[in-house]
Amino acid sequence: MFTPRTPRIVAARRLQRRRDRDQAGRFLAEGPQAVREALAAGVVLELFGTPAGLDRHAELTAQAPEVSPVTEEALEALAETVSPQGLVALCEQVNVPIAEALAKSPKLVAVVAEIRDPGNAGTILRTADAAGAGAVIFAGDAVDPYNGKCVRASAGSLFHVDVVRAPLDVLDLLQDSGLQVLATSGTGSDDVDSLLDGGLLSAPTAWLFGSEAHGLSDGLLQKADRRVRVPIYGGAESLNLAAAAAVCLYASARAQR
């Protein structure tokens, strides 16, 4: 049984650092939900689990290409949550080149531009998946989609949509492929409801989201086809990023269906 000092546990634990994830092209998926989706996507290389965890989720254990029982201490070393659920999978990254993603002619795309918060990024990934988006693009110096918190916040959606890493100048490619680019801004001249009522959201669309603290740069706002705000009808100062993204993506989903 593997312990925290077993070389394979030591090597896997290094994947908690972005530099090591990027070099290895691998990451860790923690918990039965993430493991289930990773197995369905065919990206699991090895499943680490405590004897109790492997027994409790025997249907997942049976699907793994390689199973390695570990001690409770070893699992705690691999996990990043306070109360790990007994399973951690070593997975291959699922990056999709931008050209390949756009060749599928997605009708809905979410672009997270230089977003640093992994919880927000993972929640947007999950929401984009639920709204039927074909791709989520992590543009510029954005958070790593394989950050442990981002993987957990995506609740398995990381494995359902095309995950693309691209430079900030990706907007030209999106527009050239026939997508209208809508940049979210609290001071946008258009609002989501008016675009929905006017039928403009039925067109293939890429929604562009910036960081919650700083928003989108002036350069990105100017290159977008429209600058769009979420209308506030009550007394709230604003919505947080993930909530605003849900409003925008579901408005498009409704119009496109």
CSV table of C-alpha atoms in Angstrom, one decimal:
chain,number,residue,atom,x,y,z
A,1,MET,CA,0.0,0.0,0.0
A,2,PHE,CA,1.4,3.4,-1.0
A,3,THR,CA,2.4,5.9,1.7
A,4,PRO,CA,3.2,9.6,1.4
A,5,ARG,CA,6.8,8.7,0.8
A,6,THR,CA,6.1,6.3,-2.0
A,7,PRO,CA,7.8,7.8,-5.2
A,8,ARG,CA,4.5,7.6,-7.2
A,9,ILE,CA,2.7,9.6,-4.5
A,10,VAL,CA,5.5,12.1,-4.3
A,11,ALA,CA,5.4,12.5,-8.1
A,12,ALA,CA,1.7,12.8,-8.2
A,13,ARG,CA,1.7,15.4,-5.4
A,14,ARG,CA,3.9,17.7,-7.4
A,15,LEU,CA,0.9,18.1,-9.8
A,16,GLN,CA,-0.6,20.4,-7.2
A,17,ARG,CA,1.8,23.0,-8.7
A,18,ARG,CA,0.9,24.6,-12.0
A,19,ARG,CA,4.5,24.4,-13.3
A,20,ASP,CA,4.6,20.7,-12.8
A,21,ARG,CA,1.1,20.2,-14.3
A,22,ASP,CA,2.2,22.1,-17.4
A,23,GLN,CA,5.4,20.1,-17.8
A,24,ALA,CA,3.8,16.8,-17.3
A,25,GLY,CA,0.5,17.4,-19.1
A,26,ARG,CA,-1.3,15.8,-16.2
A,27,PHE,CA,-3.4,16.8,-13.3
A,28,LEU,CA,-5.3,15.4,-10.3
A,29,ALA,CA,-9.1,14.9,-10.1
A,30,GLU,CA,-10.3,14.5,-6.5
A,31,GLY,CA,-13.5,12.9,-5.3
A,32,PRO,CA,-16.0,10.4,-6.8
A,33,GLN,CA,-17.9,12.8,-9.1
A,34,ALA,CA,-14.7,14.1,-10.8
A,35,VAL,CA,-13.3,10.6,-11.0
A,36,ARG,CA,-16.5,9.3,-12.6
A,37,GLU,CA,-16.5,12.0,-15.3
A,38,ALA,CA,-12.8,11.6,-15.9
A,39,LEU,CA,-13.2,7.8,-16.4
A,40,ALA,CA,-16.1,8.4,-18.8
A,41,ALA,CA,-13.8,10.8,-20.8
A,42,GLY,CA,-11.1,8.2,-20.9
A,43,VAL,CA,-8.4,10.4,-19.4
A,44,VAL,CA,-7.6,8.5,-16.2
A,45,LEU,CA,-4.2,7.0,-16.0
A,46,GLU,CA,-4.2,5.8,-12.4
A,47,LEU,CA,-6.7,5.8,-9.6
A,48,PHE,CA,-5.4,6.2,-6.0
A,49,GLY,CA,-7.8,5.3,-3.2
A,50,THR,CA,-7.9,4.2,0.4
A,51,PRO,CA,-9.2,0.6,0.8
A,52,ALA,CA,-12.5,2.0,2.1
A,53,GLY,CA,-12.8,4.5,-0.7
A,54,LEU,CA,-12.1,1.9,-3.4
A,55,ASP,CA,-14.7,-0.5,-1.8
A,56,ARG,CA,-17.3,2.2,-1.5
A,57,HIS,CA,-17.0,3.1,-5.1
A,58,ALA,CA,-16.4,-0.3,-6.6
A,59,GLU,CA,-18.0,0.6,-9.9
A,60,LEU,CA,-15.4,3.3,-10.4
A,61,THR,CA,-12.5,1.1,-9.3
A,62,ALA,CA,-13.5,-1.5,-11.8
A,63,GLN,CA,-13.3,1.0,-14.7
A,64,ALA,CA,-9.8,2.4,-13.8
A,65,PRO,CA,-6.9,1.2,-16.0
A,66,GLU,CA,-4.7,1.0,-12.9
A,67,VAL,CA,-5.7,1.0,-9.2
A,68,SER,CA,-3.3,1.9,-6.4
A,69,PRO,CA,-4.4,1.5,-2.8
A,70,VAL,CA,-3.0,4.1,-0.5
A,71,THR,CA,-3.0,4.9,3.2
A,72,GLU,CA,-5.2,7.6,4.6
A,73,GLU,CA,-2.1,9.8,5.0
A,74,ALA,CA,-1.1,9.4,1.4
A,75,LEU,CA,-4.6,10.3,0.2
A,76,GLU,CA,-4.6,13.4,2.4
A,77,ALA,CA,-1.3,14.4,0.8
A,78,LEU,CA,-2.8,14.1,-2.7
A,79,ALA,CA,-6.1,15.8,-1.8
A,80,GLU,CA,-6.6,19.5,-1.4
A,81,THR,CA,-9.9,19.4,0.5
A,82,VAL,CA,-10.3,19.3,4.3
A,83,SER,CA,-12.3,16.1,4.2
A,84,PRO,CA,-11.2,14.0,1.1
A,85,GLN,CA,-13.6,11.4,-0.2
A,86,GLY,CA,-11.3,8.5,-0.6
A,87,LEU,CA,-10.4,8.8,-4.3
A,88,VAL,CA,-7.9,10.8,-6.4
A,89,ALA,CA,-7.3,10.1,-10.1
A,90,LEU,CA,-4.2,10.9,-12.0
A,91,CYS,CA,-5.4,12.3,-15.4
A,92,GLU,CA,-4.2,13.4,-18.8
A,93,GLN,CA,-5.0,17.1,-19.6
A,94,VAL,CA,-7.7,17.5,-22.2
A,95,ASN,CA,-6.6,20.7,-23.9
A,96,VAL,CA,-8.1,21.3,-27.4
A,97,PRO,CA,-6.4,23.6,-29.9
A,98,ILE,CA,-8.4,26.7,-30.8
A,99,ALA,CA,-8.6,25.8,-34.5
A,100,GLU,CA,-10.0,22.3,-33.6
A,101,ALA,CA,-12.6,23.8,-31.3
A,102,LEU,CA,-13.8,26.4,-33.8
A,103,ALA,CA,-13.8,23.9,-36.6
A,104,LYS,CA,-16.8,22.3,-34.9
A,105,SER,CA,-18.8,25.6,-35.4
A,106,PRO,CA,-19.9,26.0,-31.8
A,107,LYS,CA,-23.0,28.2,-31.4
A,108,LEU,CA,-22.0,29.3,-27.9
A,109,VAL,CA,-18.5,29.9,-26.4
A,110,ALA,CA,-17.4,31.3,-23.1
A,111,VAL,CA,-14.1,33.1,-22.9
A,112,VAL,CA,-12.5,33.8,-19.5
A,113,ALA,CA,-9.9,36.5,-20.1
A,114,GLU,CA,-7.2,36.7,-17.4
A,115,ILE,CA,-9.6,35.5,-14.7
A,116,ARG,CA,-7.4,34.5,-11.7
A,117,ASP,CA,-10.0,33.0,-9.3
A,118,PRO,CA,-10.2,29.2,-9.8
A,119,GLY,CA,-13.6,29.0,-8.1
A,120,ASN,CA,-15.1,31.5,-10.5
A,121,ALA,CA,-13.5,29.9,-13.5
A,122,GLY,CA,-14.6,26.4,-12.5
A,123,THR,CA,-18.2,27.6,-11.9
A,124,ILE,CA,-18.3,29.4,-15.3
A,125,LEU,CA,-17.0,26.2,-16.9
A,126,ARG,CA,-19.9,24.3,-15.2
A,127,THR,CA,-22.4,26.9,-16.2
A,128,ALA,CA,-21.2,27.0,-19.8
A,129,ASP,CA,-21.6,23.2,-20.0
A,130,ALA,CA,-25.1,23.4,-18.6
A,131,ALA,CA,-26.1,26.1,-21.1
A,132,GLY,CA,-24.9,24.0,-24.0
A,133,ALA,CA,-21.6,25.8,-24.8
A,134,GLY,CA,-19.2,24.0,-27.1
A,135,ALA,CA,-16.0,25.5,-25.7
A,136,VAL,CA,-14.6,27.4,-22.8
A,137,ILE,CA,-11.5,29.4,-23.7
A,138,PHE,CA,-9.0,30.4,-21.0
A,139,ALA,CA,-7.4,33.5,-22.6
A,140,GLY,CA,-4.2,35.3,-21.7
A,141,ASP,CA,-2.9,35.0,-18.2
A,142,ALA,CA,-5.9,33.2,-16.9
A,143,VAL,CA,-6.1,30.7,-14.1
A,144,ASP,CA,-5.1,27.1,-14.9
A,145,PRO,CA,-8.2,25.1,-15.7
A,146,TYR,CA,-6.5,22.1,-14.0
A,147,ASN,CA,-6.0,23.9,-10.7
A,148,GLY,CA,-7.6,21.7,-8.1
A,149,LYS,CA,-10.2,24.2,-7.0
A,150,CYS,CA,-11.2,24.9,-10.6
A,151,VAL,CA,-11.5,21.1,-11.3
A,152,ARG,CA,-13.7,20.7,-8.2
A,153,ALA,CA,-15.8,23.8,-9.0
A,154,SER,CA,-16.5,22.5,-12.5
A,155,ALA,CA,-18.1,19.4,-11.1
A,156,GLY,CA,-17.1,17.2,-14.0
A,157,SER,CA,-17.9,19.8,-16.7
A,158,LEU,CA,-14.2,20.1,-17.4
A,159,PHE,CA,-14.6,16.8,-19.3
A,160,HIS,CA,-17.7,17.8,-21.3
A,161,VAL,CA,-16.7,20.8,-23.2
A,162,ASP,CA,-13.6,21.7,-25.3
A,163,VAL,CA,-11.1,23.4,-22.9
A,164,VAL,CA,-8.9,25.8,-24.9
A,165,ARG,CA,-5.9,27.8,-23.8
A,166,ALA,CA,-5.3,30.8,-26.1
A,167,PRO,CA,-3.6,34.2,-26.2
A,168,LEU,CA,-5.7,37.3,-25.6
A,169,ASP,CA,-5.8,38.1,-29.3
A,170,VAL,CA,-8.2,35.1,-29.8
A,171,LEU,CA,-11.0,37.6,-30.5
A,172,ASP,CA,-9.9,37.9,-34.2
A,173,LEU,CA,-10.2,34.1,-34.6
A,174,LEU,CA,-13.6,34.0,-33.0
A,175,GLN,CA,-15.0,36.8,-35.2
A,176,ASP,CA,-13.4,35.3,-38.3
A,177,SER,CA,-15.2,32.0,-37.5
A,178,GLY,CA,-18.6,33.7,-37.5
A,179,LEU,CA,-19.1,34.3,-33.8
A,180,GLN,CA,-20.3,37.6,-32.5
A,181,VAL,CA,-18.2,38.6,-29.6
A,182,LEU,CA,-20.1,40.1,-26.7
A,183,ALA,CA,-17.9,41.7,-23.9
A,184,THR,CA,-19.5,42.0,-20.5
A,185,SER,CA,-19.1,45.3,-18.8
A,186,GLY,CA,-21.0,47.1,-16.0
A,187,THR,CA,-21.1,50.2,-18.2
A,188,GLY,CA,-22.0,48.5,-21.5
A,189,SER,CA,-24.2,50.4,-23.9
A,190,ASP,CA,-26.4,47.3,-24.5
A,191,ASP,CA,-28.0,45.1,-21.9
A,192,VAL,CA,-28.7,41.4,-21.9
A,193,ASP,CA,-32.5,41.7,-21.9
A,194,SER,CA,-32.7,44.2,-24.8
A,195,LEU,CA,-30.4,41.9,-26.9
A,196,LEU,CA,-32.6,38.9,-26.0
A,197,ASP,CA,-35.8,40.8,-26.9
A,198,GLY,CA,-34.3,42.0,-30.1
A,199,GLY,CA,-33.4,38.5,-31.3
A,200,LEU,CA,-29.6,39.3,-31.4
A,201,LEU,CA,-28.7,36.4,-29.0
A,202,SER,CA,-29.9,33.8,-31.4
A,203,ALA,CA,-26.7,34.2,-33.5
A,204,PRO,CA,-23.6,32.2,-32.7
A,205,THR,CA,-22.0,34.0,-29.8
A,206,ALA,CA,-18.8,34.1,-27.8
A,207,TRP,CA,-19.3,35.8,-24.4
A,208,LEU,CA,-16.2,37.4,-23.0
A,209,PHE,CA,-15.8,37.6,-19.2
A,210,GLY,CA,-13.0,39.5,-17.3
A,211,SER,CA,-11.8,39.3,-13.8
A,212,GLU,CA,-14.2,40.2,-11.0
A,213,ALA,CA,-11.8,42.8,-9.6
A,214,HIS,CA,-10.7,44.6,-12.8
A,215,GLY,CA,-13.1,43.6,-15.6
A,216,LEU,CA,-11.9,43.5,-19.2
A,217,SER,CA,-9.2,45.7,-20.6
A,218,ASP,CA,-10.1,48.7,-22.8
A,219,GLY,CA,-8.4,46.9,-25.7
A,220,LEU,CA,-10.7,43.8,-25.4
A,221,LEU,CA,-13.8,46.0,-24.9
A,222,GLN,CA,-13.0,47.9,-28.1
A,223,LYS,CA,-12.4,44.8,-30.2
A,224,ALA,CA,-15.7,43.2,-29.1
A,225,ASP,CA,-18.8,43.6,-31.3
A,226,ARG,CA,-20.9,44.8,-28.4
A,227,ARG,CA,-20.3,45.8,-24.8
A,228,VAL,CA,-23.1,44.3,-22.7
A,229,ARG,CA,-24.2,44.8,-19.1
A,230,VAL,CA,-26.5,42.7,-16.9
A,231,PRO,CA,-29.4,44.9,-15.9
A,232,ILE,CA,-29.8,45.5,-12.2
A,233,TYR,CA,-33.5,45.9,-11.2
A,234,GLY,CA,-33.1,46.0,-7.4
A,235,GLY,CA,-30.7,47.7,-5.0
A,236,ALA,CA,-27.7,45.5,-5.5
A,237,GLU,CA,-24.5,47.2,-6.6
A,238,SER,CA,-23.6,44.3,-9.0
A,239,LEU,CA,-23.6,40.6,-9.5
A,240,ASN,CA,-20.5,38.5,-8.9
A,241,LEU,CA,-18.7,37.2,-12.0
A,242,ALA,CA,-20.1,33.6,-11.9
A,243,ALA,CA,-23.7,34.8,-11.5
A,244,ALA,CA,-23.4,37.4,-14.3
A,245,ALA,CA,-21.9,34.7,-16.6
A,246,ALA,CA,-24.9,32.4,-15.8
A,247,VAL,CA,-27.3,35.2,-16.8
A,248,CYS,CA,-25.5,35.9,-20.1
A,249,LEU,CA,-24.9,32.2,-21.1
A,250,TYR,CA,-28.5,31.2,-20.3
A,251,ALA,CA,-29.9,34.2,-22.2
A,252,SER,CA,-28.0,32.9,-25.3
A,253,ALA,CA,-29.1,29.3,-24.6
A,254,ARG,CA,-32.7,30.4,-24.5
A,255,ALA,CA,-32.5,32.5,-27.7
A,256,GLN,CA,-30.6,29.7,-29.6
A,257,ARG,CA,-33.3,27.1,-28.7
